[in-house]
Amino acid sequence: MSISARTVAPAHRSLIRTPPAPEPQATVQAPGRGHRLPGWARVLLAVVATALSAFSVILPTLIPGVLDKVQGPEATATTALIVIMIIWAPALPCYLLTSFLLTRYVDRRPPAVLGLRLSARSMAGLLGATALAAAVVLLVRVVVHMAGGGQPVDANPGGAPLALVIAYGLARAFLLQGIGEEVLWRGYVLQSLSARPKRALWVSVLVFTAMHLISQGGQDGALDRVLYLIPTFGFALLAGCLALWTRSVWPAIGIHGGFHTGHVVATVTGVNSLSIPQEVAVGLIMTALALVVATRITPQRWAEIAQRGPYAPAQ
C-alpha cells in the first residue's frame, strides 16, 4: 500500500511542492529484493538445484561394491534397504546447501527467511500437516481397495523386518524428498518471488509440478504422466497455502512427507492397491483443501507477505 503525506494546505499546493514521505514498507521491507537476478533466472537456478540434489544420490553408487549390496546375487532385502538409505544420504544436505547458497548469494538475505524457525507451533504444524496428508491418502486407498480396484503392490517382497520397511518409507518421504524439496520450493522460491505473492505461489507450484513429468512412478504413456501430475499439484498447492498462512515451511514439509507416509502406512497394513483414479482423487482432495486454506489468507496477509516476505514474524 502506498501512502503519500501532504504537509501544506490545498490552496498552496500549486506554489509549494512537498516531496512525498517515504512509503511505510521501506523501513520494514526485507533486504536484498533489489538488484538481483530476474525472477525467471532465480526459478531456473532452483530447477538446477533440484536436479543437482536429486542426482547427488548417484555419487555413493560410484563406490566399488555398493551396487552389489543392492543388486548382487548375494544381496538380501535387509541389506538392500539399508544400503539404499545410505545412497540417499547426500540428497538432503545438497537441497539445504543449495537453498542456503541461493538465499545468501543470489538474494543476499539471511537463511532465516527460509521459514525453518523451530517452535512448538511449527512442530505442531509439521505433525498436523503430516497426519492430514497421510489420512487423505490412506482414506482414498482404503476406498479403492474395498472396491476391488487398483493393482496389487507387494509391501515387502524380500521379507525385510517391518521396522526397517517403515524406516525406509519414512526416509524416502522426508529425508530424500519432503524436507529438501519443500525448503527449496516453498522456502527459497516462495520467499524470493514474494514481492508478488500470489504469482510466487503459482510459480512454486506449477514449476515444481512440471518437473515431475520426468519422474518414474509406473506411468504408461503420455496420458498417465499428465494424470500423475494431479496429486503432485494438489499437495504442492496445499503445502504452499499452509506455508503462507502459518508463516512456516514446516507444515509444507508435513504435507509433502505425509503424502508419501500415507502410501507407506497403506501398503504395510495390507491396503496394497494402486491406481491412476486413486492418485487423481488424492490430488483433487488436496487441491480442495488448499482452496479452503487460501480463504484463510486475508488481503492484509497478502499485503504483508509482499512487504516483509512470507516467513517474517507477526508484528
XYZ file of C-alpha atoms in Angstrom:
315
model
C 0.000 0.000 0.000
C 1.416 3.384 -0.959
C 0.662 6.414 1.260
C 1.863 9.906 0.407
C 1.833 12.544 3.143
C 0.864 16.135 2.263
C 2.039 18.863 4.604
C 0.588 22.004 3.013
C -2.932 23.329 2.676
C -4.733 22.708 -0.634
C -4.686 26.400 -1.551
C -0.899 26.465 -1.578
C -0.185 23.146 -3.289
C 0.430 24.891 -6.620
C 3.052 27.087 -5.044
C 4.916 24.717 -2.790
C 5.648 21.137 -3.761
C 6.440 18.933 -0.811
C 8.129 15.665 -1.647
C 6.114 12.611 -0.605
C 7.032 10.864 2.604
C 8.812 7.518 2.269
C 6.487 4.563 1.859
C 5.971 2.699 5.144
C 7.266 -0.584 3.809
C 10.641 0.958 3.037
C 11.546 0.639 6.717
C 10.447 -2.964 7.027
C 10.933 -4.426 3.585
C 13.317 -7.340 3.684
C 16.767 -6.528 2.309
C 18.007 -7.968 -0.921
C 14.920 -7.505 -3.100
C 16.574 -5.058 -5.433
C 19.475 -5.551 -7.834
C 19.018 -9.296 -8.119
C 18.739 -11.690 -10.983
C 15.321 -11.565 -12.643
C 12.670 -13.859 -11.264
C 12.823 -16.333 -14.143
C 16.566 -16.761 -13.608
C 16.084 -17.460 -9.899
C 13.449 -20.074 -10.689
C 15.790 -21.637 -13.252
C 18.510 -21.814 -10.606
C 16.036 -23.593 -8.310
C 15.373 -26.124 -11.082
C 19.115 -26.672 -11.466
C 19.489 -27.025 -7.690
C 16.717 -29.631 -7.694
C 18.441 -31.609 -10.429
C 21.817 -31.464 -8.674
C 20.303 -32.560 -5.380
C 18.233 -35.353 -6.897
C 21.154 -36.740 -8.875
C 23.577 -36.420 -5.949
C 22.447 -39.909 -4.926
C 24.440 -41.253 -7.856
C 27.693 -40.370 -6.104
C 27.626 -43.185 -3.495
C 26.899 -45.725 -6.238
C 30.286 -44.925 -7.774
C 31.997 -46.509 -4.775
C 33.086 -50.029 -5.808
C 30.874 -52.760 -4.404
C 27.977 -50.546 -3.289
C 25.579 -51.609 -6.022
C 26.456 -55.259 -5.405
C 24.896 -54.894 -1.955
C 21.638 -53.878 -3.654
C 21.590 -55.865 -6.886
C 24.249 -58.538 -6.467
C 23.476 -62.264 -6.258
C 24.158 -62.318 -2.503
C 22.141 -59.190 -1.707
C 19.326 -59.579 0.831
C 16.263 -57.403 1.274
C 17.534 -56.148 4.624
C 20.977 -55.215 3.288
C 19.492 -53.654 0.167
C 17.159 -51.347 2.100
C 19.950 -50.216 4.425
C 22.343 -49.541 1.559
C 19.683 -47.668 -0.432
C 19.058 -45.368 2.527
C 22.805 -44.724 2.730
C 22.843 -43.969 -1.009
C 20.100 -41.403 -0.427
C 22.172 -39.598 2.215
C 23.652 -36.817 0.007
C 20.242 -35.566 -1.199
C 19.063 -33.661 1.884
C 22.373 -31.855 2.593
C 22.529 -30.903 -1.082
C 18.999 -29.465 -1.045
C 19.706 -27.496 2.122
C 23.086 -26.253 0.925
C 21.775 -25.053 -2.435
C 18.800 -23.372 -0.748
C 21.097 -21.530 1.669
C 23.530 -20.545 -1.101
C 20.750 -19.181 -3.309
C 19.303 -17.250 -0.382
C 22.638 -15.845 0.746
C 24.387 -15.092 -2.548
C 21.595 -14.668 -5.110
C 19.009 -12.959 -2.905
C 21.592 -11.609 -0.412
C 19.334 -12.431 2.506
C 19.855 -14.422 5.745
C 18.817 -18.100 5.925
C 16.124 -17.143 8.474
C 13.858 -16.075 5.589
C 13.504 -19.729 4.506
C 10.844 -20.304 7.146
C 12.646 -23.005 9.128
C 12.287 -21.364 12.529
C 11.740 -24.030 15.191
C 8.963 -23.529 17.702
C 6.207 -25.513 19.361
C 3.778 -24.072 16.827
C 5.871 -25.001 13.790
C 6.360 -28.556 15.081
C 2.635 -28.851 15.714
C 2.107 -27.656 12.165
C 4.524 -30.297 10.887
C 2.796 -33.118 12.761
C -0.704 -31.909 11.963
C 0.013 -31.484 8.263
C 1.694 -34.899 8.112
C -1.357 -36.515 9.697
C -3.718 -34.648 7.364
C -1.944 -35.647 4.162
C -1.436 -39.234 5.302
C -5.113 -39.513 6.248
C -6.236 -38.315 2.813
C -4.024 -40.850 1.032
C -4.974 -43.675 3.382
C -8.701 -42.944 3.119
C -8.656 -42.939 -0.678
C -6.598 -46.118 -0.843
C -8.935 -47.889 1.582
C -11.951 -46.956 -0.535
C -10.259 -48.120 -3.749
C -9.078 -51.311 -2.089
C -12.519 -52.161 -0.723
C -13.994 -51.529 -4.166
C -11.595 -54.048 -5.645
C -9.756 -51.506 -7.783
C -6.093 -50.881 -8.369
C -3.074 -53.066 -8.937
C -1.639 -55.135 -6.060
C 1.619 -53.947 -4.530
C 3.914 -56.214 -2.521
C 4.863 -54.265 0.573
C 7.929 -56.338 1.368
C 8.937 -58.715 -1.421
C 12.210 -59.711 0.234
C 10.960 -60.265 3.760
C 12.896 -57.454 5.476
C 11.912 -56.594 9.080
C 8.774 -54.463 9.247
C 10.535 -51.759 11.276
C 13.157 -51.447 8.550
C 10.498 -51.227 5.840
C 8.795 -48.406 7.748
C 12.117 -46.619 8.314
C 12.853 -46.947 4.597
C 9.467 -45.437 3.708
C 9.835 -42.531 6.133
C 13.386 -41.839 4.948
C 12.105 -41.624 1.396
C 9.160 -39.455 2.451
C 11.128 -36.879 4.420
C 14.904 -37.202 4.029
C 15.004 -37.919 0.305
C 12.106 -35.728 -0.798
C 9.893 -33.882 1.654
C 12.282 -31.702 3.649
C 14.747 -30.729 0.942
C 12.248 -30.127 -1.854
C 9.988 -28.007 0.337
C 12.861 -25.909 1.714
C 13.876 -25.161 -1.873
C 10.450 -24.614 -3.466
C 8.238 -23.381 -0.634
C 11.186 -21.898 1.247
C 13.534 -20.290 -1.250
C 11.322 -19.803 -4.330
C 8.235 -18.677 -2.426
C 10.126 -16.028 -0.469
C 12.355 -14.986 -3.360
C 9.371 -14.053 -5.539
C 7.182 -12.821 -2.687
C 7.019 -9.200 -3.841
C 4.104 -10.600 -5.879
C 3.000 -13.355 -3.508
C 0.137 -14.882 -5.488
C 2.321 -15.227 -8.544
C 5.077 -16.655 -6.327
C 2.680 -19.307 -5.040
C 1.627 -20.394 -8.517
C 5.184 -20.396 -9.866
C 6.426 -22.517 -6.965
C 3.576 -24.986 -7.523
C 3.451 -25.181 -11.322
C 7.187 -25.406 -11.996
C 7.627 -27.957 -9.212
C 4.744 -30.000 -10.639
C 6.022 -29.802 -14.213
C 9.392 -31.221 -13.174
C 7.624 -34.444 -12.191
C 6.886 -35.176 -15.833
C 10.232 -36.981 -15.905
C 9.658 -38.928 -12.678
C 9.248 -42.699 -12.801
C 6.155 -43.898 -10.957
C 4.783 -46.679 -13.098
C 3.253 -44.365 -15.706
C 2.300 -45.939 -19.005
C 2.037 -43.422 -21.813
C 1.648 -39.657 -22.067
C -1.836 -39.529 -20.526
C -0.665 -41.405 -17.429
C 2.187 -38.952 -16.972
C -0.197 -35.997 -17.068
C -2.674 -37.618 -14.679
C 0.127 -38.464 -12.239
C 0.851 -34.741 -12.008
C -2.502 -34.112 -10.315
C -1.528 -35.426 -6.850
C 1.785 -33.562 -7.057
C -0.068 -30.370 -7.957
C -2.548 -30.925 -5.137
C -0.057 -31.452 -2.332
C 2.229 -28.676 -3.632
C -0.642 -26.168 -3.666
C -1.776 -27.230 -0.199
C 1.814 -27.040 1.061
C 2.241 -23.533 -0.351
C -1.025 -22.214 1.070
C -0.263 -23.645 4.506
C 3.244 -22.159 4.450
C 1.887 -18.694 3.670
C -0.901 -18.971 6.222
C 1.224 -20.301 9.087
C 4.425 -18.303 8.390
C 6.431 -21.531 8.385
C 7.703 -24.038 5.854
C 7.330 -26.898 8.350
C 3.623 -27.523 7.586
C 4.578 -27.669 3.899
C 7.156 -30.327 4.757
C 4.439 -32.170 6.665
C 2.080 -32.188 3.670
C 4.790 -33.433 1.305
C 6.141 -36.044 3.685
C 2.653 -37.018 4.814
C 1.615 -37.699 1.229
C 4.331 -40.352 0.946
C 3.802 -41.538 4.529
C 0.168 -42.287 3.745
C 1.281 -44.629 0.976
C 3.724 -46.324 3.367
C 1.067 -46.877 6.034
C -1.454 -48.147 3.494
C 0.966 -50.599 1.944
C 2.357 -52.102 5.149
C -1.160 -52.532 6.578
C -2.326 -54.514 3.594
C -4.156 -51.801 1.659
C -1.961 -52.727 -1.239
C -3.641 -51.430 -4.349
C -2.589 -48.520 -6.538
C -4.366 -46.945 -9.493
C -4.467 -43.768 -11.532
C -8.032 -42.855 -10.405
C -6.849 -43.191 -6.820
C -3.973 -40.785 -7.394
C -6.249 -38.322 -9.183
C -8.723 -38.450 -6.289
C -5.964 -37.721 -3.777
C -4.817 -34.754 -5.856
C -8.308 -33.302 -6.177
C -8.999 -33.619 -2.447
C -5.730 -31.876 -1.599
C -6.496 -29.144 -4.128
C -9.873 -28.594 -2.474
C -8.196 -28.413 0.952
C -5.714 -25.887 -0.448
C -8.561 -23.667 -1.639
C -10.092 -23.825 1.835
C -6.779 -22.767 3.416
C -6.424 -19.986 0.822
C -9.650 -18.419 2.085
C -7.935 -18.007 5.452
C -5.216 -15.817 3.937
C -6.613 -12.311 4.275
C -5.881 -9.377 1.953
C -3.884 -7.853 4.791
C -1.776 -11.015 4.990
C -1.129 -10.961 1.229
C -0.012 -7.335 1.530
C 2.234 -8.189 4.469
C 3.842 -11.033 2.505
C 4.572 -8.625 -0.345
C 6.216 -6.181 2.041
C 8.023 -8.410 4.515
C 8.179 -11.875 2.980
C 6.135 -14.970 3.841
C 8.050 -16.032 6.932
C 8.611 -12.750 8.784
C 7.391 -12.926 12.403
C 3.977 -11.475 13.094
C 4.024 -7.900 14.349
